[in-house]
XYZ file of C-alpha atoms in Angstrom:
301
model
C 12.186 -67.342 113.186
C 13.651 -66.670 116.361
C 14.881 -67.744 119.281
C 14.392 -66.648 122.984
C 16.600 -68.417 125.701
C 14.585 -67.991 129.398
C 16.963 -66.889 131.516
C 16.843 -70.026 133.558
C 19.570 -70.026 135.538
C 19.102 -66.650 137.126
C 15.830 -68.377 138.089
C 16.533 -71.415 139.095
C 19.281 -69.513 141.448
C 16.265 -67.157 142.192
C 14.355 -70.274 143.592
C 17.243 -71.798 145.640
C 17.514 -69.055 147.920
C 13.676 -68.238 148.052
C 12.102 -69.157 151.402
C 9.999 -72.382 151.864
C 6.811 -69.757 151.416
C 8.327 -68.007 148.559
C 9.274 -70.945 146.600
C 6.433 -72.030 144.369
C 6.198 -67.725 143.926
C 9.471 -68.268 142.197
C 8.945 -71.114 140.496
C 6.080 -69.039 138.972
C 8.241 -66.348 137.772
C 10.888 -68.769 136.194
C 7.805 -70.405 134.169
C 5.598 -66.984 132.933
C 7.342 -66.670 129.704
C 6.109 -70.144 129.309
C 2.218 -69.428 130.160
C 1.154 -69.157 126.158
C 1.670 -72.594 126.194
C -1.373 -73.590 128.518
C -3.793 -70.665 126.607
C -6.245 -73.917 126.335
C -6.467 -74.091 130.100
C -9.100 -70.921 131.175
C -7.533 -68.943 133.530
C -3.984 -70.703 132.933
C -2.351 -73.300 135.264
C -0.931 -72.825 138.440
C 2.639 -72.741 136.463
C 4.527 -73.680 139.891
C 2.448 -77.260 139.844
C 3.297 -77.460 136.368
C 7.163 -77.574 136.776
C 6.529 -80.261 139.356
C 4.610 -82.040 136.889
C 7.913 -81.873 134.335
C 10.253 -83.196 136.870
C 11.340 -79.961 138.101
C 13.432 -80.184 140.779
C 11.460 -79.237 144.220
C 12.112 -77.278 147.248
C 13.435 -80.148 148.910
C 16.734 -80.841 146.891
C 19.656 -79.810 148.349
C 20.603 -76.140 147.328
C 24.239 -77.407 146.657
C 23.046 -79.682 144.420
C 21.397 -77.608 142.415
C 23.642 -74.913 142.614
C 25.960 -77.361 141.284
C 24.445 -78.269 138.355
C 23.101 -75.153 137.392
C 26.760 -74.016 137.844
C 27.742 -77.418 135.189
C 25.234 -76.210 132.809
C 26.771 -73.020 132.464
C 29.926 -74.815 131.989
C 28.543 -76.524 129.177
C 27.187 -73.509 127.343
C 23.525 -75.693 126.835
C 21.882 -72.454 126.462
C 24.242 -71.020 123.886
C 24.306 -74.731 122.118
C 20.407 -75.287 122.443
C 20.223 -71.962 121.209
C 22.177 -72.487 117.934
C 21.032 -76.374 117.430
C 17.279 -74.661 117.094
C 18.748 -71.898 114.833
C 20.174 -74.187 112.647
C 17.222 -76.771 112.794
C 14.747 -73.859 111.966
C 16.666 -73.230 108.586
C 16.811 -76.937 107.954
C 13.500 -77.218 107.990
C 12.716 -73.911 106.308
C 14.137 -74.952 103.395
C 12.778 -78.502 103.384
C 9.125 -77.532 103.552
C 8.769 -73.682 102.961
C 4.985 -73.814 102.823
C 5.034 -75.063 106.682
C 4.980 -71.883 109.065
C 8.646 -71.504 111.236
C 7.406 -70.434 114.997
C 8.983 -67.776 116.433
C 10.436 -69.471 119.884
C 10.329 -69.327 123.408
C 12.482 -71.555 125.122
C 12.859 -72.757 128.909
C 16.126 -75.120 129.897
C 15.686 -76.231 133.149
C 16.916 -78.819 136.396
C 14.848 -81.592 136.869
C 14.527 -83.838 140.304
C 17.707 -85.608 141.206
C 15.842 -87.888 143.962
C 13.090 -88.709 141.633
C 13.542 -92.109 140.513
C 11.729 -92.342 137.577
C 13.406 -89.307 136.045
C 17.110 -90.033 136.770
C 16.728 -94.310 136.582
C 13.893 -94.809 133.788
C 13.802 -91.738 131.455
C 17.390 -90.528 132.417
C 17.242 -87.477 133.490
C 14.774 -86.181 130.161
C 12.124 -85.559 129.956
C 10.939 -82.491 127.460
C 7.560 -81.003 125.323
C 7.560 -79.001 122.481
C 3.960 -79.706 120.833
C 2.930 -76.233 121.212
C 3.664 -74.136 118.592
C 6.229 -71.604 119.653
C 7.271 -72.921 122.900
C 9.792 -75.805 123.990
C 10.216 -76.966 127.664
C 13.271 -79.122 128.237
C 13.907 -80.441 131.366
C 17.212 -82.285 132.674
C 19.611 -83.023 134.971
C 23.287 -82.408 133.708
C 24.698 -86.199 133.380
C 27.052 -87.057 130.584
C 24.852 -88.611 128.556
C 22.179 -85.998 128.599
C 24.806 -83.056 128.020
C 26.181 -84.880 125.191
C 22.882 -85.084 123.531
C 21.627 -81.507 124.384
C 21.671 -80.867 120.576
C 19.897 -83.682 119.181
C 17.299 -83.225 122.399
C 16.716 -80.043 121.027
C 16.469 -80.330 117.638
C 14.006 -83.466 118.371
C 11.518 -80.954 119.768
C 12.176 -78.352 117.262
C 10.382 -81.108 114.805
C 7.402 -81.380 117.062
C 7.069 -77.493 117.035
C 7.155 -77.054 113.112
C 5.353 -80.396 112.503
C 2.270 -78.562 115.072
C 2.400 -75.253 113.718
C 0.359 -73.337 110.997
C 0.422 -75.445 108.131
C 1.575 -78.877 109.882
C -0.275 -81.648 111.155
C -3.635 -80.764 113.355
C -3.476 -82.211 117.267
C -6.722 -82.974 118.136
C -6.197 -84.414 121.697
C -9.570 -85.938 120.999
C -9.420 -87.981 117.817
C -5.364 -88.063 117.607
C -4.070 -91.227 116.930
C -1.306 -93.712 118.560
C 0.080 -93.628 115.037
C 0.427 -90.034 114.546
C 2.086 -89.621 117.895
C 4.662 -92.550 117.234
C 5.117 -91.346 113.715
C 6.012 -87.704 114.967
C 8.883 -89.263 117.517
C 9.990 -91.639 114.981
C 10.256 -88.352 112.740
C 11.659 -86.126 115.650
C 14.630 -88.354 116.301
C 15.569 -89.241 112.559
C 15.347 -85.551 111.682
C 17.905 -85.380 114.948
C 20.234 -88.076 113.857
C 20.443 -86.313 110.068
C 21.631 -83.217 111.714
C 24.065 -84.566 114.942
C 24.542 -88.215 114.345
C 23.495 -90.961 116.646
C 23.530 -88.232 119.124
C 20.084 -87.721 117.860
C 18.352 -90.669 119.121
C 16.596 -90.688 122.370
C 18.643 -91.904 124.794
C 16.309 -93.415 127.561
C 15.573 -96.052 124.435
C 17.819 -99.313 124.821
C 19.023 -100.943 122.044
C 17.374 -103.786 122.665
C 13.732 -101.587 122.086
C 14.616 -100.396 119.031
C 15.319 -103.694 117.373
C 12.563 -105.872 119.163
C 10.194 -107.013 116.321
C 8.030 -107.914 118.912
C 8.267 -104.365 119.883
C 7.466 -103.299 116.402
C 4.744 -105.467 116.221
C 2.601 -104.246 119.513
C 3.080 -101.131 119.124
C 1.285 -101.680 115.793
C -1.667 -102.822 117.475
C -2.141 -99.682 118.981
C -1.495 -97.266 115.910
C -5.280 -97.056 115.630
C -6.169 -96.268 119.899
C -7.206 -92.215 119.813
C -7.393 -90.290 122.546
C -4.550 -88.950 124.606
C -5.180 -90.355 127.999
C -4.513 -93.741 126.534
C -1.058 -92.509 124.914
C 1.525 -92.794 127.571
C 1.704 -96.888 127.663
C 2.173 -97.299 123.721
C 4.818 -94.036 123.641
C 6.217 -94.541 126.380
C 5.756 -97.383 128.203
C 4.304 -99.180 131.195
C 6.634 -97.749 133.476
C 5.336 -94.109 132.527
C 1.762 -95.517 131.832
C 1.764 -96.673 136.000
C 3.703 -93.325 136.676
C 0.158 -91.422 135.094
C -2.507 -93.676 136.269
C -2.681 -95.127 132.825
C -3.008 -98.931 132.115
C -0.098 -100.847 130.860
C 0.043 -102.740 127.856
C 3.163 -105.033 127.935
C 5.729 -102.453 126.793
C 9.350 -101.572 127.608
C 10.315 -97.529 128.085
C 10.563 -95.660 124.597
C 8.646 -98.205 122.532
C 6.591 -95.847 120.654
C 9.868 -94.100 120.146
C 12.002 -97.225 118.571
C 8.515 -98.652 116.834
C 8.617 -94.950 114.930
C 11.984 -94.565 114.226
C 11.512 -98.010 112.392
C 8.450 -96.819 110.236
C 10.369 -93.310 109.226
C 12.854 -95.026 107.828
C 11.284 -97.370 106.246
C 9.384 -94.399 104.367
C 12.196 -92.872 103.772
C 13.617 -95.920 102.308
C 10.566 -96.451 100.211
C 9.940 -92.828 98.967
C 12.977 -91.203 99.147
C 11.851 -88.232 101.477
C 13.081 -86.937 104.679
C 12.079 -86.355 108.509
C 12.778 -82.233 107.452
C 10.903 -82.716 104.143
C 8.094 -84.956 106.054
C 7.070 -82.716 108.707
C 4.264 -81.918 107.620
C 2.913 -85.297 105.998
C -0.118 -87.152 108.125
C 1.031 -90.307 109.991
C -1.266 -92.221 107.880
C 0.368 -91.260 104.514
C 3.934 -92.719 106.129
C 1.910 -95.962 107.791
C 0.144 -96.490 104.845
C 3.938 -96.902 102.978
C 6.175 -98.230 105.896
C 3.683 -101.495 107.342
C 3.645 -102.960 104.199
C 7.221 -102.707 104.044
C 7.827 -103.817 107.057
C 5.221 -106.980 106.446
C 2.984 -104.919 108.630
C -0.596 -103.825 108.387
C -3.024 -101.201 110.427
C -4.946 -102.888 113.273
C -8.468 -104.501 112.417
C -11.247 -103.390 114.832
């Protein structure tokens, strides 16, 4: 169970003063302790195009700006924090569910795109993985809100990790479900708020979202859609759906998010039994308690 901070802002430093040819060289280097992640791509991925694809911050940005912010996350102490938010999430869940394996943990931190609109205006300045067993990605860009919540952001993909690892919950990017994906961020940010308060709750998520019964209720038409390509309109939302070539389906940003958090707790209100204790149970075992509870049932195909 432990804990590797990347070195990130050495790096990102590295790739501000690289030259226009030796940027995406650079880029490379920040993101090879990362590479396990992709071992289901042959070869690997070009691991420069994949911290474009997370919102990392290009060659284009103003080195002051980044310089600044990498300079505010020191400030902050986010690796140090992130650092002991997972530490303390690890033995949370450790003790909740000792039969569920605890990854050991490599960790990137890094800058995402200032000038990118979707990442600063829609997801707000987020946007992080941590479905792979043993590795979490967090990208952001240092605004109050998102420093504020580095713990909670954290410990939200520290669920993912445990829930996906050796004795957890099979991803089958094939047969997975809209449910089980919804259930796991309803579980990742409830787990979150029971550790850091309503710091714990996504933040690009109005308020609005996570009330909407008519949220609730579309998002439960989807529970049943499997395959991944599908996922990003009933997670995340139209906005991200259009982002990824996906189609839209009449959803706000987050409502898979708000629509999850809603069916946790109403398992948890049922049976007693929480996100740490939970993350290993299927996402049908929780639907099949929380839609009836919530005058709800699984869609009818």
């Amino acid at each position: 169970m432990t804990v590797t901070m990347i070195d990130s802002a050495a790096g990102m430093r590295a790739m501000v003063s690289s030259s226009p040819e030796q940027w995406k060289d650079a880029a490379r280097r920040l993101w090879e302790p990362m590479a396990g992640m992709y071992f289901f791509i042959p070869g690997g991925p070009d691991l420069a195009a994949v911290h474009s694809q997370n919102f990392g911050f290009g060659p284009s940005v103003a080195a002051d700006k980044i310089l600044g912010a990498v300079d505010a996350l020191e400030r902050a102490d986010v690796w140090g924090r992130v650092e002991r938010a997972l530490e303390t999430g690890l033995r949370e869940l450790n003790a909740a569910d000792p039969t569920v394996a605890m990854p050991d943990l490599t960790v990137l931190l890094v800058l995402g795109d200032p000038t990118n609109k979707h990442f600063m205006d829609e997801i707000r300045g987020l946007s992080a993985f941590g479905g792979i067993s043993g590795y979490i990605a967090i990208t952001i860009w240092p605004t109050d809100e998102v420093l504020a919540r580095l713990e909670g952001i954290a410990l939200h993909e520290l669920h993912h990790n445990v829930r996906y690892s050796t004795g957890g919950v099979v991803w089958n990017p094939q047969t997975v479900t809209v449910g089980e994906h919804v259930v796991a961020e309803g579980l990742a940010d409830l787990f979150a708020a029971d550790l850091v308060g309503e710091q714990g709750f996504t933040h690009f998520v109005s308020d609005q979202t996570r009330t909407s019964d008519e949220v609730l209720r579309r998002v439960t038409e989807g529970l049943d859609v499997t395959g991944m390509q599908d996922f990003a309109a009933w997670v995340l939302g139209d906005p991200s759906a259009c982002l990824f070539g996906a189609t839209p389906v009449g959803l706000p940003t987050g409502a898979g998010y708000a629509a999850g958090a809603r069916f946790v707790s109403a398992y948890r209100e049922a049976t007693g039994q929480s996100p740490a204790r939970a993350v290993a149970t299927p996402a049908s075992e929780i639907l099949a308690v929380a839609l009836p509870q919530l005058g709800l049932t699984m869609p009818a195909r």
